[in-house]
Each structure stands twice: as structure tokens, then as C-alpha cells.
Short mmCIF file of C-alpha atoms and ligand atoms in Angstrom, two decimals:
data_model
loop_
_atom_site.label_atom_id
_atom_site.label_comp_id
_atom_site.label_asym_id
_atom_site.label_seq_id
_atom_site.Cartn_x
_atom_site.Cartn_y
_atom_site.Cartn_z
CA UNK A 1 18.24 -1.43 -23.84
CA UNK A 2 15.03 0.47 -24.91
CA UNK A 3 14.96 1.75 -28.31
CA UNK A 4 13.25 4.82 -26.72
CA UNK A 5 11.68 6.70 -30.29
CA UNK A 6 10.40 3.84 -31.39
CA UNK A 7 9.02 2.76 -27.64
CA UNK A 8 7.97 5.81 -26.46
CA UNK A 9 5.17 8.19 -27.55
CA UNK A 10 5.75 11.41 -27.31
CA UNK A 11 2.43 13.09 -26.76
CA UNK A 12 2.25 16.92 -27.44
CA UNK A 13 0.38 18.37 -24.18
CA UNK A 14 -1.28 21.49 -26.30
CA UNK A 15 -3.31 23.28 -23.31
CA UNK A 16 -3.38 26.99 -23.66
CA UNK A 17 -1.77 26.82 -27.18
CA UNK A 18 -3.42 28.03 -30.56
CA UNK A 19 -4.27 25.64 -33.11
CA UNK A 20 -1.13 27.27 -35.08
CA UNK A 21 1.03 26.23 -32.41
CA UNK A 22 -0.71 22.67 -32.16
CA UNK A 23 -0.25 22.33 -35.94
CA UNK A 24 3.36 23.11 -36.25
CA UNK A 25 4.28 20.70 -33.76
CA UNK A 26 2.13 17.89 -35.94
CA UNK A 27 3.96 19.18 -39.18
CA UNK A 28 7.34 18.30 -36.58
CA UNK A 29 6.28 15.07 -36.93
CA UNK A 30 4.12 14.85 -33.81
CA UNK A 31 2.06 11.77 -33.97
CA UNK A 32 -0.33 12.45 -30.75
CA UNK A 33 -1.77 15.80 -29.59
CA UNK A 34 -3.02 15.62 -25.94
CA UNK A 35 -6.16 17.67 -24.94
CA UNK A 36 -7.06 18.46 -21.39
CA UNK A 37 -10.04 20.67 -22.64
CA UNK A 38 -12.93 19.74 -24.76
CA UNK A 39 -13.40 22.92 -25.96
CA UNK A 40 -9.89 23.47 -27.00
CA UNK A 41 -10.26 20.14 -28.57
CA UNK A 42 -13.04 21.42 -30.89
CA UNK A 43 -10.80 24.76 -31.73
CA UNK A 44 -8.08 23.19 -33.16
CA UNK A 45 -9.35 19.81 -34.70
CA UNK A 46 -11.09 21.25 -37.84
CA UNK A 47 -7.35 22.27 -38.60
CA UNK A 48 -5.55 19.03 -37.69
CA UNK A 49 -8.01 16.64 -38.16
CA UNK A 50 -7.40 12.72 -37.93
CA UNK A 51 -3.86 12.70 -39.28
CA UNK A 52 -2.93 12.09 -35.75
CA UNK A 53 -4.40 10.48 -32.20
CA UNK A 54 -6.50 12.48 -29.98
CA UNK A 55 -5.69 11.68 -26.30
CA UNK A 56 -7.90 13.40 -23.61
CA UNK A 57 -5.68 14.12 -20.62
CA UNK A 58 -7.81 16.10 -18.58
CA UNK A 59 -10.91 16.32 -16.29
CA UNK A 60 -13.73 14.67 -17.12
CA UNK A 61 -16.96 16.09 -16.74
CA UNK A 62 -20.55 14.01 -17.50
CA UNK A 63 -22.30 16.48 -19.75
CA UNK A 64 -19.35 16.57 -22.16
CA UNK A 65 -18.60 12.85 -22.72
CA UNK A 66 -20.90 12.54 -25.52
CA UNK A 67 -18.22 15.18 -27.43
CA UNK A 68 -14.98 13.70 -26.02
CA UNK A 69 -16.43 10.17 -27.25
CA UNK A 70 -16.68 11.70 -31.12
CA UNK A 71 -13.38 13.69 -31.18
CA UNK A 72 -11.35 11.89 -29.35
CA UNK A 73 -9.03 8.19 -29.65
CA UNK A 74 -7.90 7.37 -26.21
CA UNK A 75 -9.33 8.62 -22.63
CA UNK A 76 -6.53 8.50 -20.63
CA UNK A 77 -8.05 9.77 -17.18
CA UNK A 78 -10.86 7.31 -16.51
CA UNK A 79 -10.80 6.94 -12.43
CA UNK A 80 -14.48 5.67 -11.81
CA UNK A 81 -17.03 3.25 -13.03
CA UNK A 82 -19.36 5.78 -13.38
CA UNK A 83 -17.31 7.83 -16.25
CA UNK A 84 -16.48 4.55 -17.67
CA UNK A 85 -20.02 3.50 -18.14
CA UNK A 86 -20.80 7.20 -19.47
CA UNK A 87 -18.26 6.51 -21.91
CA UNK A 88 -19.55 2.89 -22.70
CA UNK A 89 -22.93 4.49 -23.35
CA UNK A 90 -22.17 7.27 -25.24
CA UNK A 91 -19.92 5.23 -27.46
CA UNK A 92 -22.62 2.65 -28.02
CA UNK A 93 -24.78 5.09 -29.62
CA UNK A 94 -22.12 5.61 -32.01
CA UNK A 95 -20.53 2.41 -32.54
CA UNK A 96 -17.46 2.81 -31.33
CA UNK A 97 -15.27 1.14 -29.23
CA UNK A 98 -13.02 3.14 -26.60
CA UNK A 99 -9.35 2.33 -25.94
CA UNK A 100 -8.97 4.21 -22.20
CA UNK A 101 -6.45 4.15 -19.43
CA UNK A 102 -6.59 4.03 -16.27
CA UNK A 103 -5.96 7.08 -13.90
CA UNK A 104 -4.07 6.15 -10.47
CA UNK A 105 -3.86 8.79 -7.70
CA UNK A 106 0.17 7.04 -7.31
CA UNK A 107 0.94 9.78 -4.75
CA UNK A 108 -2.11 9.14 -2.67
CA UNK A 109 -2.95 13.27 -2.61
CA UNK A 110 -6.91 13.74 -1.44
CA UNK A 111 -6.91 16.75 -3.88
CA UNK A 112 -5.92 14.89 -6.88
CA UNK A 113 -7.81 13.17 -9.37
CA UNK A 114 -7.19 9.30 -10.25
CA UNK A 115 -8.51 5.92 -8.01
CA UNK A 116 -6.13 5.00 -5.26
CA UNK A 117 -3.24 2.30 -6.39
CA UNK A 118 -5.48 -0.46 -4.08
CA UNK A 119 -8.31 -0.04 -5.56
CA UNK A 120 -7.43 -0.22 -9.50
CA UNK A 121 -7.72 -4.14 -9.89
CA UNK A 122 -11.00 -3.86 -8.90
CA UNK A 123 -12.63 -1.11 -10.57
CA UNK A 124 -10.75 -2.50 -13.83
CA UNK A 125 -12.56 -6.20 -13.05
CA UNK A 126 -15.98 -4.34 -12.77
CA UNK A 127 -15.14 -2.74 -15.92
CA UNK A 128 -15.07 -5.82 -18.34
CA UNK A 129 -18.88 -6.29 -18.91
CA UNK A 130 -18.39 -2.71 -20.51
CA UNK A 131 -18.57 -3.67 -24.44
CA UNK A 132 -17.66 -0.49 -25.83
CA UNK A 133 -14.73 0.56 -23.83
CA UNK A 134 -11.77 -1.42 -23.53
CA UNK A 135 -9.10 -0.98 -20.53
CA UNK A 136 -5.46 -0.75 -22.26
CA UNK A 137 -3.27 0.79 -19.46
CA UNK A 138 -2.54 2.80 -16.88
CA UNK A 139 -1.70 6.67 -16.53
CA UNK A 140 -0.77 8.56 -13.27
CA UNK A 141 0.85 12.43 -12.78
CA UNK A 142 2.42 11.63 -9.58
CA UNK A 143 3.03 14.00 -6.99
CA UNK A 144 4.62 17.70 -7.77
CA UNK A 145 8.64 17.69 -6.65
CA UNK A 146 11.24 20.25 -7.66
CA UNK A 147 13.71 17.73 -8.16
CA UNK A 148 12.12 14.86 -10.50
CA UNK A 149 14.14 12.27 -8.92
CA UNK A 150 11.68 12.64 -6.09
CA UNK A 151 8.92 11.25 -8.07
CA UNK A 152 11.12 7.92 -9.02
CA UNK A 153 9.38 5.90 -6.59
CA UNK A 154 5.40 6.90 -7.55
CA UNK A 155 6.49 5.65 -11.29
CA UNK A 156 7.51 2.55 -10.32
CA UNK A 157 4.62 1.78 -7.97
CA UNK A 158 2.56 2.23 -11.34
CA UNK A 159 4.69 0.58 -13.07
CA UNK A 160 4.63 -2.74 -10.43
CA UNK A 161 0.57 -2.53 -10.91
CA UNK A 162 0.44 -2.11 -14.82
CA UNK A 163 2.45 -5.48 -14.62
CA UNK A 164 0.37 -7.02 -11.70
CA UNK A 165 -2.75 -6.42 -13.65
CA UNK A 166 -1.51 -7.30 -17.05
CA UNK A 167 -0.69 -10.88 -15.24
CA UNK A 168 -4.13 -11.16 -13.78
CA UNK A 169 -5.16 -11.42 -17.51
CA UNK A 170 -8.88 -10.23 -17.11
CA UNK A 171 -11.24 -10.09 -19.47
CA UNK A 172 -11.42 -6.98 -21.68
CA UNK A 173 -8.37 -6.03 -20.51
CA UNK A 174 -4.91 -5.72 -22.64
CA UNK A 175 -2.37 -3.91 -20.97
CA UNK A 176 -0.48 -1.91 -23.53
CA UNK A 177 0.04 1.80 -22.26
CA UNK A 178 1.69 3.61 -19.30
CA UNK A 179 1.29 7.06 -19.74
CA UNK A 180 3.40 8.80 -16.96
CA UNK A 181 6.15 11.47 -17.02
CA UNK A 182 6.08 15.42 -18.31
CA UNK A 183 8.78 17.49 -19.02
CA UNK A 184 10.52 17.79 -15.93
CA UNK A 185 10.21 13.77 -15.15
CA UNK A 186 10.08 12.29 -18.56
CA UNK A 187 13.32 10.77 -18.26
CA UNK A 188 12.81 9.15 -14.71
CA UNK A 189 9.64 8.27 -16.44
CA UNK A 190 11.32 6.10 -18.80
CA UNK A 191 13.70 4.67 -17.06
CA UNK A 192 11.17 2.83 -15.18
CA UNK A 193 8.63 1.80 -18.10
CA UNK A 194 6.55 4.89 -19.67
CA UNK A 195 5.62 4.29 -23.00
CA UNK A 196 3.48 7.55 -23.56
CA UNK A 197 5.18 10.79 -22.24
CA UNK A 198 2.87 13.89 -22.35
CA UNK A 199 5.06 17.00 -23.00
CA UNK A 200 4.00 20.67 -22.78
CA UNK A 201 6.27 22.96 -22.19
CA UNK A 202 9.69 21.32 -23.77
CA UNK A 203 7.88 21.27 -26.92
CA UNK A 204 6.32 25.13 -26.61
CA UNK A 205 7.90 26.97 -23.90
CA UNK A 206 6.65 28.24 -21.12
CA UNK A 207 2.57 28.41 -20.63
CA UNK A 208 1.41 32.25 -20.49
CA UNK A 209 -1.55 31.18 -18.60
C1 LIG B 301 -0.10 20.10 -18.86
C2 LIG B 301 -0.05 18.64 -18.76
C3 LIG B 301 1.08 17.94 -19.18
C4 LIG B 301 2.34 18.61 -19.72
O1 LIG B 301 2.96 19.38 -18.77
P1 LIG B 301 4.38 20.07 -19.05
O2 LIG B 301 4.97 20.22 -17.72
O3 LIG B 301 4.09 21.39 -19.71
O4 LIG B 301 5.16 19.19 -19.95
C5 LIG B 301 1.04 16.56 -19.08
N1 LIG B 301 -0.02 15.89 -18.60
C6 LIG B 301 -1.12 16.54 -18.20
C7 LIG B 301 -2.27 15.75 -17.68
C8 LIG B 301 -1.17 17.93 -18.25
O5 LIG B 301 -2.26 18.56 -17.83
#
């Protein structure tokens, strides 16, 4: 048996929310805010500051690295080498040394974001002469289904590679995190291995926008 509070992190998915919101949940006792926006980011952390972690969840684009790399603790949506080594640089200049995860595209959809389950061994291998990052999971959103039973099966692919990579034992690499499951699927998500969930809309309600 899982002790699952203790296990699990239960990351507060604050997109579209006002720093008020954001702060309540921390004074809750929410330990890890996750940011899909930079800009949103910069709203709300002058209020919160560094009493908790600062996962970025969403998109990320080249120009803003350079700010996600000061504000933020873990960059859970690194699919590429390229945004890893923008990452790698921009931390450099700063001295600082990036805990990310790995993005997989579990559901194999052309539109979504995240490399393709085949491909992660590799890109995670080319990513060990990068000093200032350092690779300590996976994270995947999985395909949309009504019924989050549906998405059982894209979980525990990510799960089977999260183990088949921590056993390769590369270098730079220590497999800690699986961030998978929201707030429709964060129980399947559990049952086979999360350790971060990333919940919106149980926590706030339904997004206006
Ligand atoms: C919005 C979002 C979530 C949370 O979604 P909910 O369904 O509101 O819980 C989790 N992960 C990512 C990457 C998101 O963008």
C-alpha cells in the first residue's frame, strides 16, 4: 500500500486564477503551485514568493526561458534537446542547476506537445553532457477521454518507461518524478505510479476562461 499524502504531490494547476486565489490555496497548505504561463507566473509570485515550488507546466517558448529559468524550480515539459540546452544555457549564466522532467506524447497525438514514448531514452542520453540541467522524471497528459478509465493504459506505458530508464542508470539522470494525472484521472493516475498530480479545477472550480 501507498501512503498516498505523503507519496504524492499535489500540485495546484493555477492557470486563469488570481494571485488571491493562488494564495489561499498555499495558505491550504499547498506545497507546489503549477504555472503554464510565464506571465501569470510573474503576477502572482511577488505575493507567494519561495515558500513553495514553482513547477512550469506549460508551453515553452525560446525567448522566455531566460525568465522561467529565474522564477521557476522544476520544468516539467522539456520535449527537445533544443529547449533543454536553452535551459542549460540560461541557467549557466545564473548558476543554477535545473531539476526538469521529461514530456512524453504517451497517446501518440500529432497535435500534442511531448517526444514520442520511442524516442525518450535517447533524447534523455544526449541530454547528460548538459551540466546545468539535470533529468529527474517523466511527465505526460495523455490523451482526452470522458471516462478516465480510458486513459489507464497511456499511464502505465509511462510508467513502464520511467522504470526502463531509471534501470538504464545514465549519467545525469535520477529518476524521481512522474507527473501524470488531473482532476478527472488523478486516481487512475495513482494507481499506476504518479507521484506529482497537477490539479486545477478540484481545487478552484470550474475555469471561466
Ligand atoms: C490545466 C492543467 C492541469 C489541470 O487541469 P484540471 O483538469 O483543471 O485539473 C494539469 N496539467 C496541465 C499541464 C494543465 O495545463
Amino acid at each position: 500500500m501507498r501512503d498516498v499524502p505523503s507519496d504524492v504531490l499535489l500540485l495546484a494547476a493555477v492557470k486563469g486564477r488570481t494571485a488571491g486565489e493562488a494564495k489561499e490555496a498555499v495558505e491550504c497548505g499547498i506545497k507546489a503551485i503549477g504555472e503554464n504561463y510565464l506571465q501569470e507566473a510573474e503576477e502572482r509570485f511577488p505575493f507567494i514568493g519561495k515558500s513553495v515550488k514553482w513547477h512550469f507546466i506549460g508551453h515553452i517558448q525560446k525567448r522566455k526561458v531566460k525568465k522561467i529559468v529565474e522564477i521557476f524550480d522544476v520544468i516539467e515539459t522539456i520535449d527537445s534537446f533544443e529547449k533543454a540546452s536553452e535551459v542549460d544555457e540560461q541557467c549557466r549564466k545564473i548558476g543554477k542547476k535545473m531539476p526538469i522532467l521529461i514530456e512524453i506524447n504517451s497517446g501518440r497525438e500529432t497535435q500534442k506537445s511531448g517526444v514520442m514514448p520511442e524516442n525518450a531514452e535517447q533524447l534523455i542520453s544526449e541530454m547528460s553532457i548538459l551540466q546545468n540541467i539535470k533529468v529527474e522524471g517523466l511527465m505526460t497528459m495523455g490523451p482526452f477521454f470522458n471516462n478516465p478509465e480510458e486513459i489507464r493504459p497511456y499511464f502505465r506505458l509511462t510508467k513502464e518507461l520511467f522504470k526502463k530508464i531509471k534501470k538504464s542508470k545514465l549519467e545525469n539522470v535520477e529518476m524521481k518524478y512522474l507527473s501524470m494525472g488531473m482532476s478527472d484521472s488523478y486516481m487512475v493516475a495513482i494507481e499506476e505510479g504518479s507521484n506529482i498530480v497537477r490539479i486545477g479545477t478540484l481545487i478552484f472550480g470550474p475555469r471561466k476562461k
